[in-house]
XYZ file of C-alpha atoms in Angstrom:
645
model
C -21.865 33.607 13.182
C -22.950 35.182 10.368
C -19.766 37.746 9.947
C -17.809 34.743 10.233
C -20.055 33.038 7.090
C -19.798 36.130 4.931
C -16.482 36.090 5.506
C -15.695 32.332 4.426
C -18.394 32.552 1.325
C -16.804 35.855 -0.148
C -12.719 34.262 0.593
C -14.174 31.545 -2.014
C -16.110 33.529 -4.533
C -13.280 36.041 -4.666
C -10.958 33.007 -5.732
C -14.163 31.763 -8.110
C -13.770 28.483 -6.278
C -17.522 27.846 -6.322
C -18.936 25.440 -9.240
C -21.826 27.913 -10.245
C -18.305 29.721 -11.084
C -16.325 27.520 -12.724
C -14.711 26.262 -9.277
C -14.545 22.278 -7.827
C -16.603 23.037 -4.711
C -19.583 21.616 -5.023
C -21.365 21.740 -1.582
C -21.117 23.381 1.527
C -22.023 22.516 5.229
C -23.425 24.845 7.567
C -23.406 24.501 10.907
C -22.074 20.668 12.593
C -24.072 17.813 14.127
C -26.316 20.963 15.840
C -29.358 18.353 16.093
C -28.516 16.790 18.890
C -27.501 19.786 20.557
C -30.641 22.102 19.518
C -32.807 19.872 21.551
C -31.589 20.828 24.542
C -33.194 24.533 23.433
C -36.529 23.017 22.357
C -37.926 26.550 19.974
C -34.482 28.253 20.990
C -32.710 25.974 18.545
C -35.034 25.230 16.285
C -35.295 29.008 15.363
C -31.543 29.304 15.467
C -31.212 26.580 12.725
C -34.296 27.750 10.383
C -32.057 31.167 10.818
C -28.886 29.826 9.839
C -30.240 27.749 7.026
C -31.972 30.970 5.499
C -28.766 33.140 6.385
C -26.492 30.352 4.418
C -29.159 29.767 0.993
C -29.276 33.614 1.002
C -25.236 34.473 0.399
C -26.094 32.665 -2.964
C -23.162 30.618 -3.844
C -25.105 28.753 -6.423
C -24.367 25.032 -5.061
C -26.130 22.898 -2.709
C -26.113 23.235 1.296
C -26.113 20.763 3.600
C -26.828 19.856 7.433
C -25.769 16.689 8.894
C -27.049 15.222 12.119
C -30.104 17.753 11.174
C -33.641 15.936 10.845
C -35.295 19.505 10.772
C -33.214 20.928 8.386
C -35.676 23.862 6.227
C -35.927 23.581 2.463
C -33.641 23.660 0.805
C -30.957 22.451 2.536
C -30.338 18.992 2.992
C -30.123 17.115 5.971
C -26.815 14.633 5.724
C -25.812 11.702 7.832
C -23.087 10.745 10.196
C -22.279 7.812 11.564
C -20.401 3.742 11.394
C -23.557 3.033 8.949
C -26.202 5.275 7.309
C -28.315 2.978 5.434
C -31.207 2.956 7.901
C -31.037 7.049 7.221
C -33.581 8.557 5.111
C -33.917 12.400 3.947
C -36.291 14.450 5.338
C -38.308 14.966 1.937
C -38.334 12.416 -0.684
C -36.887 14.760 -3.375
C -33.743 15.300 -1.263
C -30.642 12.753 -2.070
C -29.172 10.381 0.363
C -26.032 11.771 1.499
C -23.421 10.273 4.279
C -21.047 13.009 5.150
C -19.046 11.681 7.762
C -18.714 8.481 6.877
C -16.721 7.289 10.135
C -13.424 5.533 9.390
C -12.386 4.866 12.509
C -11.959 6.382 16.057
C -10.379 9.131 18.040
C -8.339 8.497 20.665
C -8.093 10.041 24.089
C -5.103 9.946 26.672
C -5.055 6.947 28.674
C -7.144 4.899 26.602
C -6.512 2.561 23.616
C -6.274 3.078 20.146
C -9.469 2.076 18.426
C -9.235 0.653 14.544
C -11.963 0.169 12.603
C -11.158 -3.406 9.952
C -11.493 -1.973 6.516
C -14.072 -5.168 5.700
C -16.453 -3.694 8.088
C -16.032 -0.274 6.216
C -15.917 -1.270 3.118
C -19.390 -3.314 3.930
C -20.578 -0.231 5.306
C -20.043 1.900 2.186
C -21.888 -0.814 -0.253
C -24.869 -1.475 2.007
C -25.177 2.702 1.666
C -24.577 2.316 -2.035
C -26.945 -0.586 -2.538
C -29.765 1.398 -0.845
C -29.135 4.592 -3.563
C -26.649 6.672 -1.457
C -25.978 9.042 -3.718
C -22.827 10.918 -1.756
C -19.871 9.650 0.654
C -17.380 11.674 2.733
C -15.113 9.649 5.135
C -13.828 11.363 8.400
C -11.408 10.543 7.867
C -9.753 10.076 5.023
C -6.130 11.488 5.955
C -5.391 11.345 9.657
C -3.838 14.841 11.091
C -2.099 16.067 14.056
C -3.953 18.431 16.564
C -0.524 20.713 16.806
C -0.544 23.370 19.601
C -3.189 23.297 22.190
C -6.161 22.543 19.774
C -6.621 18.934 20.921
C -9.867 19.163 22.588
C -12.474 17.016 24.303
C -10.735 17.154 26.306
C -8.319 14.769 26.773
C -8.292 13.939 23.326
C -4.502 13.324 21.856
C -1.846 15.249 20.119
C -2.553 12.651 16.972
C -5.998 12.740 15.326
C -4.709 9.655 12.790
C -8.453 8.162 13.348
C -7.392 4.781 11.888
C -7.469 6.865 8.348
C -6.884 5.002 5.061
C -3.661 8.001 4.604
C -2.011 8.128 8.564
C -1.273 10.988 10.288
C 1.955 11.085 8.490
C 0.699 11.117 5.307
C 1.546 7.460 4.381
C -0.460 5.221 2.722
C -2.023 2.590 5.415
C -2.559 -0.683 4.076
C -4.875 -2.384 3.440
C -7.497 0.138 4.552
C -6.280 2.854 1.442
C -5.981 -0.238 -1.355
C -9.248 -1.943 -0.590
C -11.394 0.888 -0.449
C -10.011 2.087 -3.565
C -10.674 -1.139 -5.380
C -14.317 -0.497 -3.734
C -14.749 2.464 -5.857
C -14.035 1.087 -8.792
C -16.410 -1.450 -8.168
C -18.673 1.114 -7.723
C -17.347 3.885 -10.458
C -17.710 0.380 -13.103
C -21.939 0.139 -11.556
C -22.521 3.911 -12.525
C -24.793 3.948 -15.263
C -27.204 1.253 -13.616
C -26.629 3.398 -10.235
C -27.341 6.547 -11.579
C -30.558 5.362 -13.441
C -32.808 3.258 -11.655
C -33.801 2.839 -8.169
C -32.949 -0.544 -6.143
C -35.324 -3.681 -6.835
C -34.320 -6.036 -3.646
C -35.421 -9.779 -3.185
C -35.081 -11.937 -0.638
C -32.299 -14.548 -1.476
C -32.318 -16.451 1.990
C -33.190 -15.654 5.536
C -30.369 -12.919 5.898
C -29.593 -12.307 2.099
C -30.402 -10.020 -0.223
C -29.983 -8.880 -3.446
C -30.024 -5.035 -3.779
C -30.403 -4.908 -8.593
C -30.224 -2.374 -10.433
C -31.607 -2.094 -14.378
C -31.371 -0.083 -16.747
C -31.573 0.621 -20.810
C -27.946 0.718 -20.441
C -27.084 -2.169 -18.107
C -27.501 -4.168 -15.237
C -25.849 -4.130 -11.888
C -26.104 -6.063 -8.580
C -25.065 -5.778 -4.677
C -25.550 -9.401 -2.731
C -26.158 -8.959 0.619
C -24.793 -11.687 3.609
C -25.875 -9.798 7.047
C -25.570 -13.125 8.903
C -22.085 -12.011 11.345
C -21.357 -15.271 11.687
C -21.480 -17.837 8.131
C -20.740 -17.894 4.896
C -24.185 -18.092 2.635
C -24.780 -19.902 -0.592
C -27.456 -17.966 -3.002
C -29.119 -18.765 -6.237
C -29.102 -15.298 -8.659
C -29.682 -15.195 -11.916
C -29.553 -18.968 -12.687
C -26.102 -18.680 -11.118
C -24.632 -19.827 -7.711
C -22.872 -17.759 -5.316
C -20.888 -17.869 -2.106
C -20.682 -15.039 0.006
C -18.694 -14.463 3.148
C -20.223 -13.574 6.426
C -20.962 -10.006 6.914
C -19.990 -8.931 3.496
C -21.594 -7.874 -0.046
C -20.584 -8.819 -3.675
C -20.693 -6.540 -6.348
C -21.418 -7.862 -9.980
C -21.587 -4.725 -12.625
C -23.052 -7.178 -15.124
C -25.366 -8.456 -12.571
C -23.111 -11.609 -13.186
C -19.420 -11.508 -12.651
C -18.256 -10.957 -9.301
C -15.566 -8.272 -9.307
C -15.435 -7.315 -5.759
C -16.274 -8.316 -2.068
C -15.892 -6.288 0.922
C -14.866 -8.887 3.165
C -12.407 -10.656 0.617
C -9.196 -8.253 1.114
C -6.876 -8.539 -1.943
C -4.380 -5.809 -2.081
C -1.026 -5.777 0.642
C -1.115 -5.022 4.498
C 1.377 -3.090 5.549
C 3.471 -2.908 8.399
C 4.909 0.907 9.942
C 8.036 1.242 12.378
C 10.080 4.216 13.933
C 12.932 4.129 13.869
C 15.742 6.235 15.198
C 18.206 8.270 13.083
C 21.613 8.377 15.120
C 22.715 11.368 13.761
C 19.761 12.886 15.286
C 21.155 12.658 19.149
C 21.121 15.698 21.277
C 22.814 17.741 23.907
C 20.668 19.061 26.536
C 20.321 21.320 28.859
C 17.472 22.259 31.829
C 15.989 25.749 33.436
C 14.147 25.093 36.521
C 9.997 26.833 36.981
C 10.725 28.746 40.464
C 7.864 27.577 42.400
C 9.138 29.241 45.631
C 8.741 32.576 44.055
C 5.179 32.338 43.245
C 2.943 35.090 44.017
C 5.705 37.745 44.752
C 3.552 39.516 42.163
C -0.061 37.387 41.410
C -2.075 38.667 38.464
C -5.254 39.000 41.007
C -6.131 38.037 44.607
C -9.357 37.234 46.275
C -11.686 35.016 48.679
C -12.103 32.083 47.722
C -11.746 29.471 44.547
C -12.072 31.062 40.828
C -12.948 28.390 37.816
C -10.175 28.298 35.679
C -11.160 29.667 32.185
C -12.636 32.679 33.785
C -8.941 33.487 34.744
C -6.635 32.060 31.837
C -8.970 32.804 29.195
C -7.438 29.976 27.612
C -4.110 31.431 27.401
C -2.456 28.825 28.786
C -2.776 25.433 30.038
C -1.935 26.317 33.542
C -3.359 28.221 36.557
C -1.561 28.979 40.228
C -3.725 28.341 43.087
C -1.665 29.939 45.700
C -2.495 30.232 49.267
C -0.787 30.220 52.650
C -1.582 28.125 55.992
C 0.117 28.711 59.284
C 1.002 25.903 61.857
C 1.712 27.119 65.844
C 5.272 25.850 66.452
C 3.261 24.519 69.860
C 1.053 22.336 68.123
C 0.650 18.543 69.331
C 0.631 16.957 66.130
C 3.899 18.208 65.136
C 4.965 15.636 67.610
C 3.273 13.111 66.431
C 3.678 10.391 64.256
C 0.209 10.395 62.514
C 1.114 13.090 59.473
C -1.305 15.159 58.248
C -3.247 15.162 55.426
C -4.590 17.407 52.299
C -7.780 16.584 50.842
C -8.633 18.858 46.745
C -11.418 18.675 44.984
C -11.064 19.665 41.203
C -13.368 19.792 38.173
C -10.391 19.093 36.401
C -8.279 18.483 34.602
C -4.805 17.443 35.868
C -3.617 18.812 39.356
C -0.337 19.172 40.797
C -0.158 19.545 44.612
C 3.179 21.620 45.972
C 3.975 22.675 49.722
C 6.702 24.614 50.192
C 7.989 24.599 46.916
C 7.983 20.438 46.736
C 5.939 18.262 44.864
C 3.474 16.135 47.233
C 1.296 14.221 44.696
C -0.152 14.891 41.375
C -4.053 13.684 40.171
C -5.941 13.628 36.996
C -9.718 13.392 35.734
C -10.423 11.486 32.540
C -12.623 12.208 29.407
C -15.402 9.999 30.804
C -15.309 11.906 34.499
C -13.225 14.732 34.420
C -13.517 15.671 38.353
C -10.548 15.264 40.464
C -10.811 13.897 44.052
C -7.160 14.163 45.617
C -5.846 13.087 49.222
C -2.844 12.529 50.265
C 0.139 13.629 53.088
C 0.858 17.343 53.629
C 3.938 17.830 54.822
C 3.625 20.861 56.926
C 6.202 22.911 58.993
C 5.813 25.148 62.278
C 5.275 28.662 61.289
C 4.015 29.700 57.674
C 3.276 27.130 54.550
C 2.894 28.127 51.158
C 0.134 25.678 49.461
C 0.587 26.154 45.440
C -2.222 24.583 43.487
C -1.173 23.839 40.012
C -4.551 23.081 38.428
C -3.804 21.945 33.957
C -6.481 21.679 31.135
C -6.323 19.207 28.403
C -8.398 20.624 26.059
C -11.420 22.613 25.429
C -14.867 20.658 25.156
C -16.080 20.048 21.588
C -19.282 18.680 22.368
C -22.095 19.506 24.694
C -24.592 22.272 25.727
C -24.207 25.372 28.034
C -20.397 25.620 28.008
C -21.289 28.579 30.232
C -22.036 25.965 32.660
C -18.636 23.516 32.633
C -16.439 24.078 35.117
C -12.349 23.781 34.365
C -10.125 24.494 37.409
C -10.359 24.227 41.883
C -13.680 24.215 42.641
C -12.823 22.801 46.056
C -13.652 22.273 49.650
C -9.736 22.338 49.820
C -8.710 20.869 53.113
C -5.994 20.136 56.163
C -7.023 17.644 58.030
C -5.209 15.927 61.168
C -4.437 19.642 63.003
C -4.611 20.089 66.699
C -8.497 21.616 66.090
C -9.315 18.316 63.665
C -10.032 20.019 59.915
C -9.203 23.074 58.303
C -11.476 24.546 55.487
C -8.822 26.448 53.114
C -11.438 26.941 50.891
C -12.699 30.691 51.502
C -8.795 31.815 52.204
C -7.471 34.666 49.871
C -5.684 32.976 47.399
C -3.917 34.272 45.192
C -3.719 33.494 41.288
C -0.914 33.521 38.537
C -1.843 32.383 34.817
C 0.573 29.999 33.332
C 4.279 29.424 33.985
C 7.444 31.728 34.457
C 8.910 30.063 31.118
C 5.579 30.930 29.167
C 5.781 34.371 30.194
C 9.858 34.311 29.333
C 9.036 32.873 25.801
C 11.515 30.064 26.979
C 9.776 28.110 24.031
C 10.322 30.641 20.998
C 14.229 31.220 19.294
C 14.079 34.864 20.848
C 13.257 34.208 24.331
C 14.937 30.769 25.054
C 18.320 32.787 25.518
C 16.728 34.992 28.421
C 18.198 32.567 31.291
C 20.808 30.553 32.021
C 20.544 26.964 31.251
C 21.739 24.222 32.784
C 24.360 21.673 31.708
C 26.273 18.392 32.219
C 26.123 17.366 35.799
C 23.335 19.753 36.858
C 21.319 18.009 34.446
C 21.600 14.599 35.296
C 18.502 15.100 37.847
C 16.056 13.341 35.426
C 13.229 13.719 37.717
C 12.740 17.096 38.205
C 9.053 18.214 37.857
C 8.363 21.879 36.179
C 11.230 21.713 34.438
C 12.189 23.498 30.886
C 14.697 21.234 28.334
C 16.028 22.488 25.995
C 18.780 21.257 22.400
C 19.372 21.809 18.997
C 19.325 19.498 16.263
C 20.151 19.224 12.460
C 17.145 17.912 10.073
C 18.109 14.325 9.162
C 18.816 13.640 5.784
C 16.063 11.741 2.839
C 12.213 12.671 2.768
C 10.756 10.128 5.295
C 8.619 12.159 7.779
C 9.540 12.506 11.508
C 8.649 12.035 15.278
C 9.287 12.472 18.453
C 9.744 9.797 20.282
C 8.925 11.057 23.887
C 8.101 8.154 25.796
C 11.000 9.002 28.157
C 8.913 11.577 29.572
C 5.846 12.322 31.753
C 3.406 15.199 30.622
C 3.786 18.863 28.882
C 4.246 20.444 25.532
C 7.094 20.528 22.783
C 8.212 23.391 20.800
C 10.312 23.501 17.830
C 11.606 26.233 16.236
C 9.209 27.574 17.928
C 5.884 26.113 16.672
C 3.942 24.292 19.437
C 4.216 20.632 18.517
C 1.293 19.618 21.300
C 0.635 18.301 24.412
C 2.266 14.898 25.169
C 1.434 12.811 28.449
C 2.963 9.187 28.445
C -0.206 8.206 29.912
C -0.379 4.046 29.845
C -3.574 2.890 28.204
C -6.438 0.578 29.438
C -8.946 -1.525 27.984
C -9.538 -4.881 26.406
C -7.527 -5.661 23.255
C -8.901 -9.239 22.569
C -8.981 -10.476 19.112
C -11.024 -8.158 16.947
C -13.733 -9.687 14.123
C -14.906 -7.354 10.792
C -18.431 -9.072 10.913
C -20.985 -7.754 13.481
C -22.087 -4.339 13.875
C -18.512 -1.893 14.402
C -18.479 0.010 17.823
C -15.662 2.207 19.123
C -14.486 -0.560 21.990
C -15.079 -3.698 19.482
C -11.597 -3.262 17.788
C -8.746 -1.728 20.152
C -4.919 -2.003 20.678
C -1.884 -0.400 22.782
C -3.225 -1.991 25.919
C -0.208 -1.653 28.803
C 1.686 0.837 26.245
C 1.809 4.850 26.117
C -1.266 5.968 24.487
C 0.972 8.007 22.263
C 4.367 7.765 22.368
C 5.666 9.569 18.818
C 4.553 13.226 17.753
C 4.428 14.365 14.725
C 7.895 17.058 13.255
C 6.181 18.363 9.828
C 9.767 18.696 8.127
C 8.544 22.458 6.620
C 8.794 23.667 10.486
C 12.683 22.879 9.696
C 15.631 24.289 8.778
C 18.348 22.402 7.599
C 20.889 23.029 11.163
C 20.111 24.359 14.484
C 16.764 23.446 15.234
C 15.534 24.666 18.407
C 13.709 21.797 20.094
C 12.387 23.024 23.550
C 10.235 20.939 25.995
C 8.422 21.952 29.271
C 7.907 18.738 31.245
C 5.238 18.604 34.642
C 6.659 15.301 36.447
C 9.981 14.577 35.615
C 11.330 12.435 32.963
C 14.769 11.033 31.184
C 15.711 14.032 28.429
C 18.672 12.376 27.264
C 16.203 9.268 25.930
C 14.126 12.110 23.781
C 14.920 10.820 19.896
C 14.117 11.699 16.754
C 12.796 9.065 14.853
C 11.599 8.537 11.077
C 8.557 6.865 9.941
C 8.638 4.074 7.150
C 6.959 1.128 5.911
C 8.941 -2.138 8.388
C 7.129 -5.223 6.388
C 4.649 -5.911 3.382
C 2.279 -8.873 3.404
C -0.713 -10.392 1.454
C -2.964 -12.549 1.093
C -3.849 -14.599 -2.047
C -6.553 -17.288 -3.008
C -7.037 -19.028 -6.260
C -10.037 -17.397 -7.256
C -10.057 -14.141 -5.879
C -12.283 -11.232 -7.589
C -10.338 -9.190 -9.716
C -11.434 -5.740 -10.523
C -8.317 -5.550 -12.617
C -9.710 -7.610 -15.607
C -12.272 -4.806 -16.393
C -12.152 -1.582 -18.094
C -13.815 1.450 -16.887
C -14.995 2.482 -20.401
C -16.339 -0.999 -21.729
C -18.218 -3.770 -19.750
C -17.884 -7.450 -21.589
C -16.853 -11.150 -20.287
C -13.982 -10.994 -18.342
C -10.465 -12.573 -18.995
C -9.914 -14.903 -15.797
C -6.631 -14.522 -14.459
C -5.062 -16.835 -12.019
C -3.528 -15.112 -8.476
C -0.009 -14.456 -8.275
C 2.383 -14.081 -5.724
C 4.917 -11.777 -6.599
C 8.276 -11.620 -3.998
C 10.788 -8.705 -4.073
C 14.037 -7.830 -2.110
C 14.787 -4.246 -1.469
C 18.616 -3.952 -1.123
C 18.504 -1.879 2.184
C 15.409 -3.595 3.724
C 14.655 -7.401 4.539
C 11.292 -7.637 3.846
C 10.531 -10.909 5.097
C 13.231 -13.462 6.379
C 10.521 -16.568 5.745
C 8.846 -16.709 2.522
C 6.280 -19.413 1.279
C 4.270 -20.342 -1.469
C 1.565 -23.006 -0.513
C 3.057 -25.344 1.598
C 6.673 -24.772 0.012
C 9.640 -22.391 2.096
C 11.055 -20.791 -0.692
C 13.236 -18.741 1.162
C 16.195 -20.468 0.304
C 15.914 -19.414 -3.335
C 17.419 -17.108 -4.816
C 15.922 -13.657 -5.624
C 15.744 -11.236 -8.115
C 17.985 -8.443 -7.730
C 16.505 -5.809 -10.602
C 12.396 -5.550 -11.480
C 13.258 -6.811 -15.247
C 14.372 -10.900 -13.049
C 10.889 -10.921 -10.917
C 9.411 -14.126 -12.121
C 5.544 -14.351 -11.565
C 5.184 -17.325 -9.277
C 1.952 -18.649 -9.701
């Protein structure tokens, strides 16, 4: 831990990166949410954390450090908050300054659930009730979504995309309104700085779930009104002045008068993203087969009994080979009979694939929530000697917890026959043998060097679509402009992509459940409140960074565990589909004030401004108040927009 510090600190002071140097970092974190965690340890991890403050302060990098999640953090680090809301959150000492690190703007999202969006009014609400109490620092997580590429998705079960409902998406796009509102929020709060920066909050009472959060100073005067009531609009009396103030939401006035922003009135555009396919982009495949029948010709170990998983792979790969053998006397009654037998595996998870005889029987998976796998179901067993090949599969590493050294990944068993002449058989404390990952991995199938080690199949061979274990592979030319690119795999059951290469991620086309009702900002934000995708892939699209490209001959490479439809793989780009807004008469407009002056504000009325793109319909229905203008006709050039008010 504290080689890896040193390490980090002396990268940045060699590049003078550090503000004491002249640098823009400003603060660092040490350690991550340990709090919770140290409990568990009782003195263990509360000397571990007094350590690793003391270690941190002492590599001197002459700006602040931080913990977060950290009530106990020693002097003089600073203990930070995470979480949907941190006003309730005080400091630790008095003198320390209210910070919000992770300033959660939305959810992550796990295989075979929904995705979960936070609304930015509830956000944005968030933000100014922490700003209203004297938070004096705000990080969101996140701010720009990203992509776990590889096998770093963890959890596990957690997904390829980490886009976390960001304000910029995984792609990099804008995502509106989330990105436009919250910067209009900052401005609000950039135009309140003096008052914010020199006095502390005086708060009234301005009704039975209002407040008014005002601050004064030589310089000015500045104001937050409070509505906490989820459900109703309030009318309040400040400052010989009446306002109205939507459920749920806060006003800010930076001349304690004027309201230039609310977090539940939404001004700028929402946004609308598609994929859509390029057709030069189509691809010829072809397919090499994992030999399951050759398994353990030459295992990496062999031994009695059931090994956990990680203790073997050592994370190496994804997969493990549980490989044992069970023989049937050709005499045996129930190979008469028309009761077949069956296989009962128990598995602290992941994902499981069941094979007899080199045929897939039955697959099972865990889930974030439970990750233990109970499967049952037929063995079909032959007279003479059966080969029983376990394919156990992680999804991920855990990334939260205590005593890792006590998770289990992998067969953990009883593994059992059951319907045999003598009733049950325990497989369990067999030898079994083991073999980490898959023939392709160790072939390189996936890299530019190794994928022309075998022979790969083509036209008619190929069109067996359902072929579990199977390798894919094409090539592909980069599609022409700058928009950035998918995958669009939701022909396809579960594995990883490669391109050129570089390990895309896992994809499973794993169908998600949950309750998408209608979804209110007001009320207190929880990951379930707010979801979508019910009935539809989890993720379908994975994310092609176009500097993993060249400009022909891209080697696109997919290992797939169940069987899917290749030729319906595409690669699709990502765009803005539709644009829409709201507007109302009198709608606060941060836009009539100045960052370097404060005065009375010019009212402007709204205005609706409509624009055709010559290669994209916008909107085939457009209308002003109660008026279809659609009919019009539209500007063609920026200099014929009229304003339509």
């Amino acid at each position: 831990m504290q080689g890896f510090t040193e390490k980090i600190v002396e990268m940045m002071k060699n590049e003078e990166l550090y503000a004491s140097q002249g640098g823009p970092i400003i603060l660092s974190q040490i350690e991550n949410e340990y709090g919770p965690q140290g409990k568990e340890f009782g003195a263990a991890g509360t000397a571990y954390i007094n350590w690793a403050a003391k270690m941190a302060v002492g590599l001197d990098t002459g700006v602040p450090w931080v913990m977060c999640k950290e009530e106990d953090a020693p002097d003089p680090v600073i203990n930070a908050c995470n979480g949907f809301y941190c006003d309730t959150f005080s400091p630790n000492k008095p003198y320390k300054p209210l910070m919000w690190t992770e300033a959660w703007s939305g959810w992550f999202t796990e295989f075979g659930g929904t995705i979960r969006q936070r609304p930015v009014e509830d956000l944005a609400f968030g933000v100014a009730r922490f700003v209203q109490k004297g938070g004096s620092f705000i990080n969101y997580y996140m701010y720009h979504g990203g992509t776990n590429f590889g096998r770093t998705a963890g959890g596990p079960f957690i997904t390829t995309s980490y886009d976390y409902d960001a304000p910029l998406d995984e792609y990099g796009l804008v995502r509106e309104p989330k990105f436009g509102h919250l910067k209009e929020l900052h401005r609000a709060v950039k135009l309140c700085e003096q008052s914010l920066v020199s006095a502390e909050p005086n708060v009234t009472t301005l009704g039975s779930m209002q407040e008014a959060h005002v601050f004064r100073s030589p310089s000015g005067c500045a104001a937050f009104l409070a509505n906490y009531n989820s459900n109703s609009y309030a009318k309040v009396f400040f400052n010989d002045e009446h306002y109205s103030l939507p459920p749920w939401s806060i006003s800010i006035l930076p001349d304690c008068k004027n309201v230039i922003f609310n977090t539940a009135t939404v001004g700028v555009q929402t946004t609308q993203m598609q994929m859509w396919a390029d057709g030069a982009s189509s691809m010829m495949w072809e397919r090499y087969d994992e030999e399951v029948d050759s398994l353990a010709a030459a295992p990496l170990l062999m031994t009695t009994g059931l090994l956990e998983q990680l203790n073997v792979t050592r994370d190496t790969s994804d997969y493990l080979w549980y490989i044992t053998s069970v023989d049937v006397d050709p005499s045996g009654k129930f190979l008469q009979g028309s009761q077949p037998l069956s296989l009962t595996v128990k598995s602290a998870g992941h994902a499981l694939h069941i094979f007899i005889n080199g045929q897939l029987q039955g697959s099972a998976y865990g889930t974030r929530q439970d990750r233990r796998i109970s499967y049952n179901g037929t063995a079909n067993l032959r007279a003479g000697s059966n080969k029983i090949a376990l394919l156990s599969v992680s999804c991920g590493l855990p990334n939260i917890g205590v005593h890792y050294e006590t998770w289990n990944t992998g067969i953990v068993g009883p593994v059992m026959i059951h319907g045999l002449d003598e009733g049950s058989r325990d497989l369990t404390w067999q030898t079994w043998s083991y073999q980490v990952g898959l023939r392709g991995e160790q072939m390189n199938l996936n890299s530019l060097e190794g994928s022309g080690s075998v022979e790969w199949m083509q036209g008619s061979l190929l069109a067996q679509n359902q072929q579990p274990l199977a390798w894919y592979r094409a090539y592909f030319d980069t599609p022409s402009g700058d928009e950035p690119l998918a995958l669009d795999m939701g022909s396809m059951g579960k594995g990883q992509i490669w391109i050129n290469g570089e390990n895309i991620g896992r994809y499973w086309t794993a169908y998600a459940e949950g309750d998408c009702k209608n979804c209110s900002y007001s009320g207190t934000f929880r990951p379930p409140k707010c979801q979508s995708g019910c009935g539809q892939p989890t993720q379908r699209w994975y994310h092609v960074p176009r500097s993993w490209l060249q400009p022909t001959r891209n080697l696109l490479v997919v290992f797939e565990e169940l069987g899917g439809d290749s030729s319906k793989i595409a690669l699709v780009k990502r765009s803005v589909s539709s644009v829409c807004a709201d507007v109302s008469e009198y709608h606060p407009n941060i836009k009539n004030w100045q960052i370097e002056s404060y005065g009375e504000p010019e009212f402007h009325r709204a205005k609706a401004i409509v624009i055709q793109l010559t290669h994209t319909v916008l909107s085939k229905r457009i209308v002003l108040g109660n008026k279809d203008v659609s009919s019009q006709s539209l500007p063609t050039t920026l200099a014929e927009i009229p304003a339509l008010t």
